[in-house]
mmCIF file of N, CA and C in Angstrom:
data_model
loop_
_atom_site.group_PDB
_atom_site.id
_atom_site.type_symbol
_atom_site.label_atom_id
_atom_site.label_comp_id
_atom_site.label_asym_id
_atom_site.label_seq_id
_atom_site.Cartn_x
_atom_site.Cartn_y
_atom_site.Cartn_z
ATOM 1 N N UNK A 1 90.094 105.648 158.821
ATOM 2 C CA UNK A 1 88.946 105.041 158.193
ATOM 3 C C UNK A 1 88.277 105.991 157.205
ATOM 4 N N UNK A 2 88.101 107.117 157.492
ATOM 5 C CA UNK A 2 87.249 108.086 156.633
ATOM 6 C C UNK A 2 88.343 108.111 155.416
ATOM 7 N N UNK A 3 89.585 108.576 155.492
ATOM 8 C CA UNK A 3 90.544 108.147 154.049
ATOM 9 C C UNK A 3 90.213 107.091 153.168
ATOM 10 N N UNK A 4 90.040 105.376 153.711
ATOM 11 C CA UNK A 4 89.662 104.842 153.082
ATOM 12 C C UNK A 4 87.970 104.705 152.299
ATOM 13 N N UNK A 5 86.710 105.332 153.302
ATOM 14 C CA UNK A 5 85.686 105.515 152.574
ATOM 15 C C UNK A 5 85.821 106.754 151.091
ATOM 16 N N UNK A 6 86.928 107.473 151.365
ATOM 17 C CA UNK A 6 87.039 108.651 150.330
ATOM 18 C C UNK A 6 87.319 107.858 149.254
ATOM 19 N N UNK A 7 88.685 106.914 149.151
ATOM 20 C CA UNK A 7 89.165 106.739 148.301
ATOM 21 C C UNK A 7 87.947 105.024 147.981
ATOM 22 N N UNK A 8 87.259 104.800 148.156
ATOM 23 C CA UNK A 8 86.173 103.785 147.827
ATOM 24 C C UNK A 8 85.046 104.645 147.201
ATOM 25 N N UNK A 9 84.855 105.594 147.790
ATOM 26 C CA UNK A 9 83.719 106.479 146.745
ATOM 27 C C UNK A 9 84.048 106.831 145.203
ATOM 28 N N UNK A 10 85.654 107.734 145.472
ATOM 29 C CA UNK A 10 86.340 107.791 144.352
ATOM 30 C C UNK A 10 86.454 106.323 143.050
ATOM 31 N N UNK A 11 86.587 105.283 143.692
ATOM 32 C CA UNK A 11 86.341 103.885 142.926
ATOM 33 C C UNK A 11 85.375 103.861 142.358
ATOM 34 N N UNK A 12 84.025 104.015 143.121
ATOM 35 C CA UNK A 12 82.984 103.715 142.701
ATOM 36 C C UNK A 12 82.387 104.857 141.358
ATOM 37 N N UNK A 13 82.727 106.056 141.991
ATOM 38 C CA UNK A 13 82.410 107.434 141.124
ATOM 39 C C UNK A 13 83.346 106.757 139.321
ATOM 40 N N UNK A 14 84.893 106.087 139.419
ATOM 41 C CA UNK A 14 85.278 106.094 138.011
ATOM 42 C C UNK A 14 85.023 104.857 137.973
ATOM 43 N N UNK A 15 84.321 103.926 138.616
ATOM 44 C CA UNK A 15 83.546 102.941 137.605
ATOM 45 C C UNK A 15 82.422 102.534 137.189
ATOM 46 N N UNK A 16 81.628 103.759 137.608
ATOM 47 C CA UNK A 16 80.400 104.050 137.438
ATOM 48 C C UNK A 16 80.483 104.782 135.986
ATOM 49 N N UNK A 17 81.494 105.934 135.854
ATOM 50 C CA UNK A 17 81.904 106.578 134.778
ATOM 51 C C UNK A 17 82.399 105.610 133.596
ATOM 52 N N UNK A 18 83.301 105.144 133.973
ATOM 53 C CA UNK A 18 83.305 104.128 132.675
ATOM 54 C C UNK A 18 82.435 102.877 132.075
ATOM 55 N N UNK A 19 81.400 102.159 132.896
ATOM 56 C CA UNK A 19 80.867 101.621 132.743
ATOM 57 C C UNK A 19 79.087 102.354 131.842
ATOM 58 N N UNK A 20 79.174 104.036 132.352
ATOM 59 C CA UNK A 20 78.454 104.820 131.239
ATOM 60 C C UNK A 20 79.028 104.792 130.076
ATOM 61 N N UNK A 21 79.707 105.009 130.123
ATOM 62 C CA UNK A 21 80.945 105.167 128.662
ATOM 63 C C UNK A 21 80.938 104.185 127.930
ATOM 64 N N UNK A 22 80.554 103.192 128.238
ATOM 65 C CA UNK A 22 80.800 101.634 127.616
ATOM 66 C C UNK A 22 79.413 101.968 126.908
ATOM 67 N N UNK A 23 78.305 101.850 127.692
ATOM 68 C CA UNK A 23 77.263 101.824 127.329
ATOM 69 C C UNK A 23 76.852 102.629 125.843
ATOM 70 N N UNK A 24 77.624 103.631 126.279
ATOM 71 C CA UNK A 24 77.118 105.065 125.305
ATOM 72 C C UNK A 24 78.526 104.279 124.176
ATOM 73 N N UNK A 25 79.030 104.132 124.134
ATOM 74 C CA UNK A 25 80.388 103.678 122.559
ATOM 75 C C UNK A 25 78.993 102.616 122.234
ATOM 76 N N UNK A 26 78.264 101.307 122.867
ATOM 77 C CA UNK A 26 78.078 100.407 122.569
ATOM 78 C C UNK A 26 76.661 100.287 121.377
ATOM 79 N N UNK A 27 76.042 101.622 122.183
ATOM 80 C CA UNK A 27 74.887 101.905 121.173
ATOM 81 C C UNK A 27 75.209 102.704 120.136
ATOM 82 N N UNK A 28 76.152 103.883 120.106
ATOM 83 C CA UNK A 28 76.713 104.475 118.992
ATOM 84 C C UNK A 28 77.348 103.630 117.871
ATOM 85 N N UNK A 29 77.482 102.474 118.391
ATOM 86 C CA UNK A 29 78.812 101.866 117.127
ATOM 87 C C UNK A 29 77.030 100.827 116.756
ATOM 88 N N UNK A 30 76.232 100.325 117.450
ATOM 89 C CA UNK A 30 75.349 99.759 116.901
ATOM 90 C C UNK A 30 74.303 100.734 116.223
ATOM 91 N N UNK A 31 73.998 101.866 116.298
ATOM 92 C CA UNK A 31 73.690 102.900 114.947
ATOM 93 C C UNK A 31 74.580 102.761 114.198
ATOM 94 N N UNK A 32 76.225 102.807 114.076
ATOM 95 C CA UNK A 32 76.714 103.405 113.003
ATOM 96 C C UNK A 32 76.829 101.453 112.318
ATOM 97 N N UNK A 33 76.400 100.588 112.893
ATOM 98 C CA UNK A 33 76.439 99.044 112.405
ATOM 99 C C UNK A 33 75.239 99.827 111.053
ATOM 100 N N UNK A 34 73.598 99.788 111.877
ATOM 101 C CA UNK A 34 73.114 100.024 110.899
ATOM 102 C C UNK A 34 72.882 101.067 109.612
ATOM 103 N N UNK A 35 73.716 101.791 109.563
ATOM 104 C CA UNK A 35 73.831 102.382 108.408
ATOM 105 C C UNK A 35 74.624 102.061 107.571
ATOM 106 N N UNK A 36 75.580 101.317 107.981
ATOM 107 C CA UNK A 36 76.190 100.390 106.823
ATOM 108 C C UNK A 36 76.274 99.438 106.308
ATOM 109 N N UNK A 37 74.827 98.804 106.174
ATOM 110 C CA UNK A 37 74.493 98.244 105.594
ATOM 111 C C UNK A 37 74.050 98.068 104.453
ATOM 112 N N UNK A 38 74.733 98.673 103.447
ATOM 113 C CA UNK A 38 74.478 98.766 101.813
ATOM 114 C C UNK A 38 75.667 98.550 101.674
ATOM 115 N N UNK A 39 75.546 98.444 99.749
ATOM 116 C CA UNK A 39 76.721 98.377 99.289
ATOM 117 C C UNK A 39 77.473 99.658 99.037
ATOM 118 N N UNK A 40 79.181 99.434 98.854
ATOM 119 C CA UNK A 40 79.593 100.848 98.732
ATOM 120 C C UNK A 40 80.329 100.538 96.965
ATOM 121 N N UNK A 41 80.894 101.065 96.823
ATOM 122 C CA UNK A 41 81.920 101.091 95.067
ATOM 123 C C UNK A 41 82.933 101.443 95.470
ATOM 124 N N UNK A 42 83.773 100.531 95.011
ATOM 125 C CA UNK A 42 85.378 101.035 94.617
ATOM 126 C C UNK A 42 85.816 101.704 93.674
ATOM 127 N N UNK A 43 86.025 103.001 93.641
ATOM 128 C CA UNK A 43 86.064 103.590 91.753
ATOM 129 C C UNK A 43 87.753 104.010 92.037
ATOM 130 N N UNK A 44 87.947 103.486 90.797
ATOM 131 C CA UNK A 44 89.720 104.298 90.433
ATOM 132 C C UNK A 44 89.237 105.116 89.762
ATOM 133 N N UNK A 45 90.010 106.197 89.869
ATOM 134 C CA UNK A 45 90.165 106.929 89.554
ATOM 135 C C UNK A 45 91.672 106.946 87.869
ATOM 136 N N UNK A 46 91.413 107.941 87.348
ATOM 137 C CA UNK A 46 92.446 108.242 86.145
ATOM 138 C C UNK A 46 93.610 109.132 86.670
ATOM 139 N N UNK A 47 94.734 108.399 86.075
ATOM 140 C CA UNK A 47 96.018 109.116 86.631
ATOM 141 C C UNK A 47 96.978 109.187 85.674
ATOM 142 N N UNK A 48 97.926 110.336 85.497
ATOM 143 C CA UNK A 48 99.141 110.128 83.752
ATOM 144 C C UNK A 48 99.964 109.571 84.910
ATOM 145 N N UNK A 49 100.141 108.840 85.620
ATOM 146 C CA UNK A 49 101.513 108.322 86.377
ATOM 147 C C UNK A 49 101.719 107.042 86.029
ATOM 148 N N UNK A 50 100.495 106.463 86.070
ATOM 149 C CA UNK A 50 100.788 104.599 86.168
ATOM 150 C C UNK A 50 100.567 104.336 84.270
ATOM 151 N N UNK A 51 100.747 102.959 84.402
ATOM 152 C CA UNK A 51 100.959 102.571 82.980
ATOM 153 C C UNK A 51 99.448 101.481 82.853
ATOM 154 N N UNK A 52 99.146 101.025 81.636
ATOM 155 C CA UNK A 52 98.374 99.837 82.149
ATOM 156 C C UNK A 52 98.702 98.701 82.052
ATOM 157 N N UNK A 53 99.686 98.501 82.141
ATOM 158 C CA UNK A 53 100.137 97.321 82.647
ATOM 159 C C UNK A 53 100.636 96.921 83.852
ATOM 160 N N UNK A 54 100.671 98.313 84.631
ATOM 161 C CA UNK A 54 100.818 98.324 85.865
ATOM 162 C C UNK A 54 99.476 98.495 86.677
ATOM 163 N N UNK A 55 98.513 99.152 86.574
ATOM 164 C CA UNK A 55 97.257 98.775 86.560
ATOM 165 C C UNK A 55 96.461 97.670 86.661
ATOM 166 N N UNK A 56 96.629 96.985 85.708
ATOM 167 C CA UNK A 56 96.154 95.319 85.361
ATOM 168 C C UNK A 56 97.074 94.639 86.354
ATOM 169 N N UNK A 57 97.856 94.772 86.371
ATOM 170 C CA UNK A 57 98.690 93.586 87.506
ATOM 171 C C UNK A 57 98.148 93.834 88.870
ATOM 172 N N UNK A 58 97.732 95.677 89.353
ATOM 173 C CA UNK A 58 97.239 95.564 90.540
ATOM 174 C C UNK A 58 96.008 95.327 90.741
ATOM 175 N N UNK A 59 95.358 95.517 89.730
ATOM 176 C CA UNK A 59 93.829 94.523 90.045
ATOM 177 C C UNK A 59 94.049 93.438 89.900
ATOM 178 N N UNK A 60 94.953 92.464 89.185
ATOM 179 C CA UNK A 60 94.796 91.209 89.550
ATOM 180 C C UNK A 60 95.194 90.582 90.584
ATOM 181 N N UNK A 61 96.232 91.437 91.271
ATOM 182 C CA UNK A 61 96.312 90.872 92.689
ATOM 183 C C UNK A 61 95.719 91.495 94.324
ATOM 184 N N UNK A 62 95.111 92.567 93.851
ATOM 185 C CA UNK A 62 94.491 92.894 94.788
ATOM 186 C C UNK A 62 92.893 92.217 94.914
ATOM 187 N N UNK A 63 92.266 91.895 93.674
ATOM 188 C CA UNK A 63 90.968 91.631 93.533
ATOM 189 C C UNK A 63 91.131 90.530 92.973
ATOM 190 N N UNK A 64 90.547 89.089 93.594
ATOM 191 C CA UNK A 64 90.300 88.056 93.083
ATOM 192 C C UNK A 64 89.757 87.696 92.190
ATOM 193 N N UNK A 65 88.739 88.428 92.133
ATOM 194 C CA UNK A 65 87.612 88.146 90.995
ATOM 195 C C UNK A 65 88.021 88.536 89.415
ATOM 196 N N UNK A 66 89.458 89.333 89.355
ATOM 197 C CA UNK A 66 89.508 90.398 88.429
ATOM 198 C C UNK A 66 90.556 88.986 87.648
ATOM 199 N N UNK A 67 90.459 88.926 86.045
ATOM 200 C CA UNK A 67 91.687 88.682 85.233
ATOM 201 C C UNK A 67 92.132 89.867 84.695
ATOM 202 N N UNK A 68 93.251 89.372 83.656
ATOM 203 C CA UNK A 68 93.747 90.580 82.971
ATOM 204 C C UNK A 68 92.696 91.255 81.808
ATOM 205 N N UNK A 69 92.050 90.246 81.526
ATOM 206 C CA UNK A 69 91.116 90.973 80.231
ATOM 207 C C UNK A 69 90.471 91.569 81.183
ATOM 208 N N UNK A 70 89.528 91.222 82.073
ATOM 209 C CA UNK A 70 88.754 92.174 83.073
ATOM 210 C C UNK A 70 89.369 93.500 83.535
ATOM 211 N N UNK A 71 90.213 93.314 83.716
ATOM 212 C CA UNK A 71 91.460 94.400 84.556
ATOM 213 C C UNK A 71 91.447 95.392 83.449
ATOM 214 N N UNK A 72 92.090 95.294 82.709
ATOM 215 C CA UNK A 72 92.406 95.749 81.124
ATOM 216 C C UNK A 72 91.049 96.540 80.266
ATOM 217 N N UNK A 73 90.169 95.681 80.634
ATOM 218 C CA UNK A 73 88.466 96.464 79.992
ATOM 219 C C UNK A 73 88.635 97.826 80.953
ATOM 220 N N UNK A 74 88.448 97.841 81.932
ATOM 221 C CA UNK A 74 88.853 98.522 83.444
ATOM 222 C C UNK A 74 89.363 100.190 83.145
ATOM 223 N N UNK A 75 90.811 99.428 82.772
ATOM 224 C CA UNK A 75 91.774 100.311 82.220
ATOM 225 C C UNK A 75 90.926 101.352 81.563
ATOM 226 N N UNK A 76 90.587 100.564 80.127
ATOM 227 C CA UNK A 76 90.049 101.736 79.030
ATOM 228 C C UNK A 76 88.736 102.697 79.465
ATOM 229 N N UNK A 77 87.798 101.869 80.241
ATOM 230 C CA UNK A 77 86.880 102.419 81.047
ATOM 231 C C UNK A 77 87.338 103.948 81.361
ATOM 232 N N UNK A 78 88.326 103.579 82.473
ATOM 233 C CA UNK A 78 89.129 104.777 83.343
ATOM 234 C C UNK A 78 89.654 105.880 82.712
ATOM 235 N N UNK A 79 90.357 105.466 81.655
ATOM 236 C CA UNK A 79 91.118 106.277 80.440
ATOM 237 C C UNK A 79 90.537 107.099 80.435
ATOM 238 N N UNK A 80 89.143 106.500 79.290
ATOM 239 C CA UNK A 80 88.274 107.449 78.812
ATOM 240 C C UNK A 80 87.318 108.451 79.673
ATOM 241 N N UNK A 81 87.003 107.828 80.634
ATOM 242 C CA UNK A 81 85.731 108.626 81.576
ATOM 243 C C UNK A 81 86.546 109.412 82.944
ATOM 244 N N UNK A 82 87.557 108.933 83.283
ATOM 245 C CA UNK A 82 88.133 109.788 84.370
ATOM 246 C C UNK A 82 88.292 108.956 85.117
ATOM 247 N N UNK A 83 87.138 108.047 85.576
ATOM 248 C CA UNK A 83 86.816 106.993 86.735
ATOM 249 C C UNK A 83 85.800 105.593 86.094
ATOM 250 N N UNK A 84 86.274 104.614 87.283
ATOM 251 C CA UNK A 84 85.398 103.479 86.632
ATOM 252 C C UNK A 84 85.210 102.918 87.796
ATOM 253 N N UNK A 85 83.741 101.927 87.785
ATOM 254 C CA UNK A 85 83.765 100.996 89.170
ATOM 255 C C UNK A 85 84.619 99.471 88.875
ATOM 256 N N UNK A 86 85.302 99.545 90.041
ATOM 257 C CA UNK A 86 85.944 98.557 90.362
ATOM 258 C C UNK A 86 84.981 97.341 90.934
ATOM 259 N N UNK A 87 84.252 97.647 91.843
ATOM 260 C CA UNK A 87 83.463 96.431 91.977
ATOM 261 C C UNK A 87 82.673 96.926 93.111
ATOM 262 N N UNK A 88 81.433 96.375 93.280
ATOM 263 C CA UNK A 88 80.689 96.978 94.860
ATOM 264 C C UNK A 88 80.920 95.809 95.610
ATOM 265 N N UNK A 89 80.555 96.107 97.166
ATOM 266 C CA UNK A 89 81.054 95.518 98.155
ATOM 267 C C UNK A 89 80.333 95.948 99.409
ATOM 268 N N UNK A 90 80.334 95.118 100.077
ATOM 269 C CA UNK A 90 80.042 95.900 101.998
ATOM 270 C C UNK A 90 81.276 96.890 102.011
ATOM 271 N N UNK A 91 80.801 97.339 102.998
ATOM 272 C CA UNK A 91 81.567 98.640 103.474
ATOM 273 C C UNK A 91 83.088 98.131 103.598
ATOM 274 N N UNK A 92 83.047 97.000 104.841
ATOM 275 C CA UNK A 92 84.737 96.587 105.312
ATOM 276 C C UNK A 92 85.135 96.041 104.285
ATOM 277 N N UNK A 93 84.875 95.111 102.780
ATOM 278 C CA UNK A 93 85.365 94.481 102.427
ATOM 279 C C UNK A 93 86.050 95.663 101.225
ATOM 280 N N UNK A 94 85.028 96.754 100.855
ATOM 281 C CA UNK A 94 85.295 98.120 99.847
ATOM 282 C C UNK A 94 86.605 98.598 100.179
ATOM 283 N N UNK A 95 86.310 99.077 101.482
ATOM 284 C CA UNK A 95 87.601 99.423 102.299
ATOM 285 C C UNK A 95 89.049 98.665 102.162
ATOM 286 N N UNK A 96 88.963 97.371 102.117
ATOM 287 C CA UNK A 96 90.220 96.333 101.997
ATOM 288 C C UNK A 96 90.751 96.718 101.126
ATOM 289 N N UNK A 97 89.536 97.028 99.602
ATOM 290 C CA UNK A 97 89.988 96.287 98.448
ATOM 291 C C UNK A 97 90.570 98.041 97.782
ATOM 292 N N UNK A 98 90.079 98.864 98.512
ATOM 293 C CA UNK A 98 90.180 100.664 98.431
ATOM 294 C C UNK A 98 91.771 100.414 98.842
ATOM 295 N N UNK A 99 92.326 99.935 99.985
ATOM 296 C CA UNK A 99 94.032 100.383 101.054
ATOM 297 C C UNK A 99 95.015 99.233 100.147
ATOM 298 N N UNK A 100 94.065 98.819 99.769
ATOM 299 C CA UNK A 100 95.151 97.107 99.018
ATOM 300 C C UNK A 100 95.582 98.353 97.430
ATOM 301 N N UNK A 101 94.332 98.665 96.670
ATOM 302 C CA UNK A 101 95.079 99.601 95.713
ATOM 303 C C UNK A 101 95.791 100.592 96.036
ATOM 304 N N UNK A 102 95.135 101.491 97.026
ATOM 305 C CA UNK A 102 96.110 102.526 97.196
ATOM 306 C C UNK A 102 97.338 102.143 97.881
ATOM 307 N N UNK A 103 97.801 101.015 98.336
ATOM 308 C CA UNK A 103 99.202 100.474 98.681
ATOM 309 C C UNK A 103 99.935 100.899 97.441
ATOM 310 N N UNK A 104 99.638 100.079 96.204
ATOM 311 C CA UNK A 104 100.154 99.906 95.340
ATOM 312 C C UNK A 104 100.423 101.497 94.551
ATOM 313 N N UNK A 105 99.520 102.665 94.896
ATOM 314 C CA UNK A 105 100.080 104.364 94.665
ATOM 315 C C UNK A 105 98.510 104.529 93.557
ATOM 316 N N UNK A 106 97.821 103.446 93.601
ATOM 317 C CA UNK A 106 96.237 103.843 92.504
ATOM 318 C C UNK A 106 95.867 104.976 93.120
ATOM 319 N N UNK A 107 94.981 105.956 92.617
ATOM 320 C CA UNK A 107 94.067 107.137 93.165
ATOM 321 C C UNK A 107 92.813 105.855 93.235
ATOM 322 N N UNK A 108 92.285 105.448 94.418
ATOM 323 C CA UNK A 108 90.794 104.796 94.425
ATOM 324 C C UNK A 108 90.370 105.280 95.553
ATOM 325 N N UNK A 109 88.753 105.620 95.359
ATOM 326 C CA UNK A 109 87.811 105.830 97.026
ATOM 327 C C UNK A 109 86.824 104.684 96.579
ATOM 328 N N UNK A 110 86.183 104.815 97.948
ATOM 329 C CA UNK A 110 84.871 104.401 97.769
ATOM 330 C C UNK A 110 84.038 105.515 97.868
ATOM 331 N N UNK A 111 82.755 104.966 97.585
ATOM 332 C CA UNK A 111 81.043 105.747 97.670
ATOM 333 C C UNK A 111 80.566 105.098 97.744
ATOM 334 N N UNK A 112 78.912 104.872 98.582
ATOM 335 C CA UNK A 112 77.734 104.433 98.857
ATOM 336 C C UNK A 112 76.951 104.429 97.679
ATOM 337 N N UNK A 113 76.645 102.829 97.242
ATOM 338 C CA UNK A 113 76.452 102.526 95.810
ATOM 339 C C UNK A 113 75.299 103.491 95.623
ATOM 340 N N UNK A 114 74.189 103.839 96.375
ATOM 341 C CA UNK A 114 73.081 104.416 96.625
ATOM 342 C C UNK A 114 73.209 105.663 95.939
ATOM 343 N N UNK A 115 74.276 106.287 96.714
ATOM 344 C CA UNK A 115 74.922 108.003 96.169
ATOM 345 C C UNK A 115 75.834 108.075 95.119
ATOM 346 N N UNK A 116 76.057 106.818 94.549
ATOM 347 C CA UNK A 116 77.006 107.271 93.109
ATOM 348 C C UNK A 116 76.317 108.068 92.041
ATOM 349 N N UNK A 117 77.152 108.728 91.651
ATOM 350 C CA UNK A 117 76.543 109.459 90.332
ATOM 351 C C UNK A 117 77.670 109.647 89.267
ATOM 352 N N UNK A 118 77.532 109.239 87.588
ATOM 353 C CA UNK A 118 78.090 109.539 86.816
ATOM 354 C C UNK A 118 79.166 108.340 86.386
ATOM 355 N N UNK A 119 78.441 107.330 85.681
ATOM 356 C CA UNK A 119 79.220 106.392 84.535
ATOM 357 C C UNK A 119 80.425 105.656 85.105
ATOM 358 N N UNK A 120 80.886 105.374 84.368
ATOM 359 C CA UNK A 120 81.991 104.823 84.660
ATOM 360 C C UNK A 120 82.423 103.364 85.506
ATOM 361 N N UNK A 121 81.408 103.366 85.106
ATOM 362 C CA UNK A 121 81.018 101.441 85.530
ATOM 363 C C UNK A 121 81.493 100.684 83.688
ATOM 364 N N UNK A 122 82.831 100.032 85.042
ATOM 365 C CA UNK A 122 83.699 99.139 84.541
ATOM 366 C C UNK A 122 82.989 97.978 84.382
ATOM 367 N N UNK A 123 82.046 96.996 84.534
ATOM 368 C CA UNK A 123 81.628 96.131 84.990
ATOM 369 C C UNK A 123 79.885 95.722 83.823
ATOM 370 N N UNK A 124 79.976 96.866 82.846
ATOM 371 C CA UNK A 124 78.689 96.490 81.983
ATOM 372 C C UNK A 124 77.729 97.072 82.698
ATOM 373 N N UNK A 125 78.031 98.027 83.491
ATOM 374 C CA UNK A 125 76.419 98.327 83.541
ATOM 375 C C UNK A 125 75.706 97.931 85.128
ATOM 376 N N UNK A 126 76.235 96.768 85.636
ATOM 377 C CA UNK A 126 75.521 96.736 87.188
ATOM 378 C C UNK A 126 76.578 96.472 88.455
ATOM 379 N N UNK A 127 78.230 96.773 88.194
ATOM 380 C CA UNK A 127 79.442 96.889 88.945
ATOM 381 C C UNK A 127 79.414 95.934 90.054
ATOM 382 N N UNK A 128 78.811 94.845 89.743
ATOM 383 C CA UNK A 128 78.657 93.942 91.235
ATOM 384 C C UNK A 128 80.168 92.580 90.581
ATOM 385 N N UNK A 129 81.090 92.944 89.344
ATOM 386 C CA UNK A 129 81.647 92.075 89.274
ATOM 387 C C UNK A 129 81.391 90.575 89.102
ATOM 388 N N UNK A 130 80.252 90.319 88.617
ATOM 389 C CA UNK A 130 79.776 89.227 88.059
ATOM 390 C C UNK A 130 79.758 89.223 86.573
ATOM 391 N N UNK A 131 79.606 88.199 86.211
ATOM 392 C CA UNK A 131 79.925 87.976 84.242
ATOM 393 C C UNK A 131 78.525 87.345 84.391
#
């Protein structure tokens, strides 16, 4: 009998432990909810590898919103300045539209629209991808 109270304490001791553990992931991931709540930017980056016509084809199929003249304005943006915004976004959707280019071999990150600094807004001026 005392074997089995050992090994019932032991139960109780690792599900007491994991049921802390739950707790503590559950409020950490609901802080890290609210801080991402802004928008972030997709910026490509400038590269001598790709062409622009290879370029333009991957914004048009990675980004819905994008045509080829859009895509193509983009391009020259990038050329000239180093980097351009691709478009702002929530965090998960930045992210999609960030792994969908770099599939294709683009140099793109994101940044927290908040903390961008330095031009290169593809988009006229307010990169939210609206005309």
């Amino acid at each position: 009998m005392s074997d089995n109270g050992g090994a019932m304490d032991r139960q109780r001791k690792s599900k007491k432990g994991k049921s802390l553990a739950t707790i503590e992931r559950t409020e950490a991931k609901a802080k890290e909810d609210k801080r991402d709540e802004s928008e972030w930017r997709v910026i490509l980056h400038n590269d001598e590898v790709h062409t622009f016509n290879y370029v333009v084809d991957s914004l048009t199929n990675i980004l819905p919103e994008y045509n080829k003249k859009k895509a193509f304005d983009l391009c020259v943006v990038v050329h000239g300045s180093g980097k351009g915004t691709v478009t702002k976004a929530w965090k998960d959707k930045a992210e999609q539209y960030c792994m969908g280019l770099q599939r294709r071999g683009l140099t793109v990150s994101i940044a927290p629209d908040k903390n961008f600094e330095g031009g290169g807004d593809g988009e006229g001026g307010d990169g939210d991808g609206a005309e």
